[in-house]
Coordinates of C-alpha atoms in Angstrom, one line a residue:
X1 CA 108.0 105.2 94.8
X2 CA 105.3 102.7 95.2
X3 CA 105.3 100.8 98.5
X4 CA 106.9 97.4 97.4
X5 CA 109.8 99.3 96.3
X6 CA 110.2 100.9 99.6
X7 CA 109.6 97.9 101.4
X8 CA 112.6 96.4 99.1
X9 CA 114.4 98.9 100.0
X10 CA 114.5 98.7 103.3
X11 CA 115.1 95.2 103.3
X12 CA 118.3 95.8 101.5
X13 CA 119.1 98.8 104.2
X14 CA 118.9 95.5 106.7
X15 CA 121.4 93.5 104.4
X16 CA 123.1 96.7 104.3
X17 CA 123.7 97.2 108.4
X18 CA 123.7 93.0 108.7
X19 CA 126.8 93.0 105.9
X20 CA 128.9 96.1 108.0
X21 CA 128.4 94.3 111.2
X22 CA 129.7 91.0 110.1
X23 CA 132.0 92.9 108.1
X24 CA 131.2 91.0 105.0
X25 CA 132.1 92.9 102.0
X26 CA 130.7 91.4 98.9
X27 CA 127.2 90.9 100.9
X28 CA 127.1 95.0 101.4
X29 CA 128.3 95.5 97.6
X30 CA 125.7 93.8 96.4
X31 CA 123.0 95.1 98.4
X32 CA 124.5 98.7 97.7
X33 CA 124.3 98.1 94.3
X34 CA 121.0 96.9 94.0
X35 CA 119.5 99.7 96.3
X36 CA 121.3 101.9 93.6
X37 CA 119.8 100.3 90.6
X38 CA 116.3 100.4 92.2
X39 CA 116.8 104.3 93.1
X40 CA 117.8 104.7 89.4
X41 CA 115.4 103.2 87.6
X42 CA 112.5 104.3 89.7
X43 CA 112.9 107.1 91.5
X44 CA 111.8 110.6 90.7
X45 CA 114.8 113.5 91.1
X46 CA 113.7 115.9 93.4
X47 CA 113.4 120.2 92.3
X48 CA 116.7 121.6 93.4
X49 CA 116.6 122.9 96.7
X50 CA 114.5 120.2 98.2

């Protein structure tokens, strides 16, 4: 993945942590969901095994 998609990424695994903490439900749906969508449309699947 290139590195702005990481760094997206781990932006949203902030919203992610920030959203259980404050228990805030719809905050850490939609930060789950678009962590998701970005893994989906540009990740690689790894060989099996790895």
């Amino acid at each position: 993945m290139p590195d702005s998609l990481v760094i997206r990424l781990n932006v949203l695994d902030e919203l992610v942590s920030d959203a259980v903490v404050s228990r805030d439900e719809e905050a850490l749906a939609e930060a789950l969901d678009e962590m998701a969508d970005l893994v989906v449309r540009h990740g690689v699947p790894l060989p099996p095994g790895k």
